[in-house]
Every structure is written in C-alpha cells, then in structure tokens.
C-alpha cells in the first residue's frame, strides 16, 4: 500500500551556508520567534510504499520489553542502594 506523507521544507544558514531540512510539522505556525532562523521553502509530499501485511505490534512489544528491562534494572539499583543505606545504619547502631 502507498502512503502519502506531507512534510515541510525549511532552510537556515549554518556558517553562512544554506542547510535544508524536511520536517513533519510546519514550524511557521509556532508562536513568534519559535521557528528559530528557519525560512519556509515549500510543502512536500512523499509517497512511501508500506507492505500490505505490515504489523507494528511485534516492534512495539520489543520496545516495551526493553523499556521494562530498563525500569527493572533502575528499580533494582534503587533497592540495592536503599539496602546499602539500611546496612550502613545498622552497622553504626551495632557499633554503639
């Protein structure tokens, strides 16, 4: 299946040379000054062919599993730190 994706071409000068960007949003609609030094060039539509049987779920599940592993590691790190603090306090109490 073909999908048409709308984009916006902007230009800005980097070191005196024009640099072009294709953005998925129109930063001309941002509040005053938020568009940086970008100058609007034109709208652009790209046609992308996506397989008819494309299913984003396996990739999303993989991303969530990785996020879960990261959260688990961060949680375990915090638990280990709390345990260290508890043991440190108990060692001080036992020494007294």
Backbone as ProteinMPNN parsed JSONL, in Angstrom:
{"seq_chain_A": "XXXXXXXXXXXXXXXXXXXXXXXXXXXXXXXXXXXXXXXXXXXXXXXXXXXXXXXXXXXXXXXXXXXXXXXXXXXXXXXXXXXXXXXXXXXXXXXX", "coords_chain_A": {"N_chain_A": [[0.841, -1.167, 0.0], [0.449, 2.261, -0.655], [1.455, 5.207, 0.984], [0.85, 8.582, 1.445], [2.88, 11.103, 2.632], [3.01, 14.136, 4.207], [5.246, 16.837, 4.275], [7.425, 19.538, 5.329], [9.578, 21.783, 3.91], [12.364, 23.503, 4.996], [14.79, 26.117, 5.274], [17.905, 27.082, 6.607], [20.63, 29.183, 7.533], [23.769, 27.927, 8.112], [26.764, 28.576, 9.366], [26.988, 30.409, 7.319], [26.242, 28.979, 5.104], [23.586, 27.517, 3.217], [21.346, 25.252, 4.757], [19.186, 22.596, 4.362], [16.09, 21.341, 5.601], [13.784, 18.726, 6.09], [10.833, 18.684, 7.607], [8.328, 17.135, 9.677], [6.359, 18.783, 10.557], [4.841, 22.022, 10.44], [6.656, 24.625, 11.156], [6.134, 27.267, 10.888], [3.788, 27.857, 12.043], [4.25, 28.009, 14.683], [4.569, 29.833, 17.761], [5.524, 33.295, 17.817], [8.872, 33.753, 16.943], [9.617, 31.189, 17.63], [10.307, 29.62, 15.519], [12.957, 29.676, 15.107], [15.718, 30.392, 13.097], [14.769, 29.488, 10.757], [13.636, 29.379, 7.387], [10.805, 29.183, 5.449], [10.49, 27.002, 2.686], [9.019, 25.205, 0.933], [6.053, 23.112, 0.726], [6.03, 19.553, 0.851], [5.278, 16.404, -0.526], [5.725, 13.062, 0.116], [5.659, 9.825, -1.209], [5.314, 6.762, 0.23], [5.995, 3.346, 0.131], [4.419, 0.843, 1.83], [4.489, -2.403, 3.159], [1.679, -4.511, 2.553], [1.031, -6.297, 4.557], [2.065, -5.215, 6.842], [2.723, -5.069, 10.268], [2.775, -3.339, 13.151], [2.894, -4.208, 15.754], [4.734, -6.34, 16.743], [7.246, -4.99, 16.796], [6.646, -2.901, 18.522], [6.062, -4.312, 20.87], [8.606, -5.371, 21.367], [10.018, -2.989, 21.893], [8.692, -2.17, 24.23], [9.308, -4.286, 25.93], [12.057, -3.897, 26.204], [12.003, -1.414, 27.481], [10.767, -2.188, 29.833], [12.733, -3.878, 30.913], [14.752, -2.004, 31.374], [13.492, -0.374, 33.29], [13.184, -2.266, 35.302], [15.874, -2.77, 35.93], [16.676, -0.22, 36.854], [14.994, 0.0, 39.063], [15.913, -2.149, 40.627], [18.504, -1.27, 41.089], [17.988, 0.956, 42.708], [16.762, -0.286, 44.929], [18.935, -1.788, 45.828], [20.617, 0.29, 46.605], [19.111, 1.419, 48.693], [19.089, -0.765, 50.462], [21.822, -0.847, 51.028], [22.123, 1.55, 52.425], [20.513, 0.985, 54.655], [21.92, -1.192, 55.798], [24.263, 0.128, 56.397], [23.407, 1.933, 58.347], [22.529, 0.147, 60.317], [24.933, -1.059, 60.948], [26.25, 1.035, 62.171], [24.62, 1.36, 64.404], [25.011, -1.077, 65.692], [27.641, -0.868, 66.422], [27.666, 0.924, 68.411]], "CA_chain_A": [[0.0, 0.0, 0.0], [1.197, 3.518, -0.702], [1.019, 6.22, 1.937], [1.371, 9.917, 1.178], [3.291, 11.783, 3.859], [3.233, 15.557, 3.969], [6.349, 17.425, 5.011], [7.664, 20.96, 5.107], [10.996, 22.043, 3.667], [12.84, 24.774, 5.537], [16.209, 26.39, 5.064], [18.536, 28.027, 7.528], [22.045, 29.354, 7.248], [24.692, 27.378, 9.106], [28.093, 29.017, 8.958], [26.873, 31.137, 6.061], [25.817, 28.075, 4.026], [22.205, 27.064, 3.412], [21.107, 23.861, 5.128], [17.773, 22.328, 4.18], [15.504, 20.349, 6.487], [12.421, 18.27, 5.821], [10.212, 18.474, 8.904], [6.962, 16.628, 9.585], [5.442, 19.797, 11.053], [5.035, 23.354, 9.869], [7.044, 25.481, 12.287], [5.645, 28.635, 10.685], [2.611, 28.031, 12.892], [4.694, 28.176, 16.074], [4.467, 31.196, 18.269], [6.545, 34.222, 17.344], [10.262, 33.517, 17.305], [9.906, 29.789, 17.913], [10.781, 28.957, 14.305], [14.394, 29.912, 15.023], [16.103, 31.15, 11.909], [14.307, 28.722, 9.598], [12.848, 30.067, 6.37], [9.981, 28.216, 4.725], [10.797, 26.849, 1.266], [7.827, 24.67, 0.269], [5.492, 21.865, 1.229], [6.481, 18.429, 0.051], [4.578, 15.152, -0.255], [6.484, 11.871, -0.25], [4.872, 8.602, -1.236], [6.087, 5.662, 0.806], [5.351, 2.05, -0.035], [4.425, 0.049, 3.056], [3.942, -3.732, 2.868], [0.269, -4.678, 2.911], [0.909, -7.094, 5.777], [2.838, -4.585, 7.91], [2.12, -5.134, 11.6], [3.705, -2.66, 14.048], [2.835, -4.746, 17.114], [5.955, -7.007, 17.225], [8.273, -3.995, 17.103], [6.207, -2.165, 19.708], [6.259, -5.213, 22.008], [10.049, -5.42, 21.605], [10.377, -1.721, 22.536], [8.146, -2.176, 25.584], [10.101, -5.249, 26.708], [13.316, -3.221, 26.518], [11.676, -0.392, 28.477], [10.502, -2.909, 31.081], [14.03, -4.314, 31.429], [15.43, -0.818, 31.885], [12.808, 0.012, 34.524], [13.511, -3.278, 36.295], [17.263, -2.539, 36.342], [16.699, 1.009, 37.655], [14.344, -0.311, 40.33], [16.827, -2.988, 41.396], [19.61, -0.408, 41.522], [17.499, 1.776, 43.828], [16.596, -1.198, 46.057], [20.282, -2.092, 46.31], [21.1, 1.492, 47.301], [18.376, 1.515, 49.966], [19.629, -1.825, 51.315], [23.151, -0.427, 51.457], [21.929, 2.564, 53.456], [19.994, 0.307, 55.845], [23.016, -1.946, 56.406], [25.194, 1.086, 56.944], [22.829, 2.434, 59.597], [22.547, -0.941, 61.301], [26.331, -1.255, 61.37], [26.55, 2.126, 63.126], [23.881, 1.057, 65.637], [25.645, -2.226, 66.328], [28.955, -0.455, 66.915], [27.485, 1.81, 69.573]], "C_chain_A": [[0.89, 1.234, 0.0], [0.579, 4.522, 0.267], [1.661, 7.545, 1.55], [1.656, 10.6, 2.509], [3.656, 13.214, 3.522], [4.373, 16.053, 4.853], [6.531, 18.872, 4.615], [9.171, 21.175, 4.986], [11.323, 23.446, 4.172], [14.328, 24.898, 5.258], [16.677, 27.318, 6.179], [20.019, 28.067, 7.207], [22.864, 28.836, 8.424], [26.097, 27.727, 8.629], [28.078, 29.711, 7.598], [26.43, 30.286, 4.878], [24.391, 27.603, 4.287], [22.162, 25.565, 3.759], [19.608, 23.636, 5.076], [17.329, 21.208, 5.107], [14.112, 19.992, 5.987], [11.819, 17.901, 7.172], [8.791, 17.948, 8.728], [5.919, 17.629, 10.073], [5.793, 21.141, 10.424], [5.369, 24.314, 11.006], [6.707, 26.946, 12.038], [4.465, 28.91, 11.604], [2.979, 28.185, 14.357], [4.561, 29.63, 16.471], [5.664, 32.009, 17.805], [7.93, 33.872, 17.863], [10.614, 32.063, 17.511], [10.453, 29.055, 16.702], [12.274, 29.156, 14.104], [14.7, 30.794, 13.822], [15.708, 30.408, 10.642], [13.455, 29.595, 8.674], [12.099, 29.0, 5.586], [10.355, 28.212, 3.248], [9.555, 26.364, 0.527], [7.299, 23.462, 1.012], [5.943, 20.755, 0.297], [5.68, 17.197, 0.449], [5.447, 14.016, -0.767], [5.534, 10.684, -0.221], [5.775, 7.468, -0.787], [5.301, 4.377, 0.612], [5.539, 1.243, 1.243], [3.845, -1.319, 2.711], [2.5, -3.857, 3.349], [0.095, -5.421, 4.229], [1.699, -6.497, 6.952], [2.057, -4.609, 9.216], [3.099, -4.496, 12.581], [3.799, -3.303, 15.434], [4.11, -5.465, 17.558], [7.072, -6.033, 17.589], [7.92, -3.216, 18.369], [6.396, -3.015, 20.96], [7.738, -5.28, 22.365], [10.52, -4.149, 22.324], [9.902, -1.687, 23.985], [8.907, -3.149, 26.485], [11.432, -4.621, 27.117], [13.097, -2.156, 27.582], [11.433, -1.034, 29.839], [11.81, -3.368, 31.719], [14.796, -3.145, 32.04], [14.816, -0.386, 33.223], [13.136, -0.975, 35.638], [14.93, -3.063, 36.831], [17.369, -1.294, 37.225], [16.087, 0.766, 39.036], [15.282, -1.133, 41.211], [18.018, -2.19, 41.915], [19.195, 0.422, 42.738], [17.31, 0.917, 45.075], [17.945, -1.531, 46.677], [20.847, -0.913, 47.091], [20.411, 1.651, 48.658], [18.889, 0.457, 50.943], [21.009, -1.455, 51.85], [23.045, 0.598, 52.584], [21.431, 1.94, 54.761], [21.125, -0.43, 56.561], [24.045, -1.01, 57.048], [24.688, 1.625, 58.277], [22.841, 1.369, 60.685], [23.943, -1.217, 61.815], [26.725, -0.186, 62.383], [25.873, 1.83, 64.459], [24.547, -0.079, 66.397], [26.98, -1.865, 66.945], [28.826, 0.36, 68.189], [27.311, 1.054, 70.858]], "O_chain_A": [[1.966, 1.232, 0.598], [-0.64, 4.666, 0.355], [2.873, 7.62, 1.351], [0.8, 10.669, 3.391], [4.5, 13.471, 2.664], [4.445, 15.72, 6.036], [5.885, 19.37, 3.693], [9.936, 20.787, 5.869], [10.662, 24.427, 3.83], [15.023, 23.907, 5.036], [15.953, 28.207, 6.628], [20.585, 27.11, 6.678], [22.678, 29.25, 9.568], [26.555, 27.223, 7.603], [29.033, 29.614, 6.827], [26.258, 30.8, 3.773], [24.021, 27.323, 5.427], [22.84, 24.742, 3.144], [18.842, 24.392, 5.674], [18.07, 20.261, 5.368], [13.364, 20.85, 5.52], [12.237, 16.931, 7.805], [8.123, 18.275, 7.747], [4.721, 17.352, 10.009], [6.906, 21.351, 9.942], [4.482, 24.764, 11.73], [6.968, 27.788, 12.897], [4.172, 30.066, 11.912], [2.114, 28.462, 15.188], [4.455, 30.525, 15.632], [6.699, 31.452, 17.441], [8.136, 33.714, 19.067], [11.795, 31.721, 17.562], [11.011, 27.967, 16.845], [12.802, 28.838, 13.038], [14.032, 31.798, 13.571], [16.255, 30.671, 9.571], [12.668, 30.429, 9.124], [12.694, 28.03, 5.117], [10.517, 29.266, 2.633], [9.084, 27.026, -0.397], [8.001, 22.86, 1.825], [6.203, 20.979, -0.885], [5.431, 16.974, 1.633], [5.855, 14.003, -1.928], [4.708, 10.558, 0.682], [6.85, 7.244, -1.343], [4.103, 4.317, 0.888], [6.662, 0.992, 1.68], [2.817, -1.396, 2.039], [2.149, -3.366, 4.422], [-0.883, -5.197, 4.943], [1.969, -7.185, 7.937], [0.889, -4.223, 9.267], [4.164, -5.063, 12.824], [4.699, -2.97, 16.205], [4.553, -5.223, 18.681], [7.768, -6.232, 18.585], [8.79, -2.911, 19.184], [6.836, -2.511, 21.993], [8.09, -5.249, 23.544], [11.324, -4.222, 23.253], [10.627, -1.228, 24.867], [9.123, -2.869, 27.663], [11.88, -4.795, 28.25], [13.916, -2.009, 28.489], [11.839, -0.497, 30.87], [11.977, -3.259, 32.934], [15.414, -3.282, 33.095], [15.537, -0.073, 34.171], [13.342, -0.576, 36.784], [15.164, -3.16, 38.036], [18.074, -1.311, 38.235], [16.591, 1.258, 40.045], [15.43, -0.85, 42.4], [18.483, -2.404, 43.034], [19.967, 0.571, 43.685], [17.662, 1.348, 46.173], [18.087, -1.554, 47.899], [21.486, -1.101, 48.126], [21.057, 1.98, 49.652], [19.1, 0.75, 52.12], [21.32, -1.728, 53.009], [23.779, 0.53, 53.57], [21.875, 2.321, 55.844], [21.277, -0.314, 57.777], [24.617, -1.314, 58.094], [25.457, 1.758, 59.229], [23.132, 1.663, 61.844], [24.123, -1.57, 62.98], [27.448, -0.466, 63.34], [26.47, 2.022, 65.518], [24.635, -0.036, 67.624], [27.406, -2.504, 67.907], [29.779, 0.469, 68.959], [27.15, 1.664, 71.916]]}, "name": "protein", "num_of_chains": 1, "seq": "XXXXXXXXXXXXXXXXXXXXXXXXXXXXXXXXXXXXXXXXXXXXXXXXXXXXXXXXXXXXXXXXXXXXXXXXXXXXXXXXXXXXXXXXXXXXXXXX"}
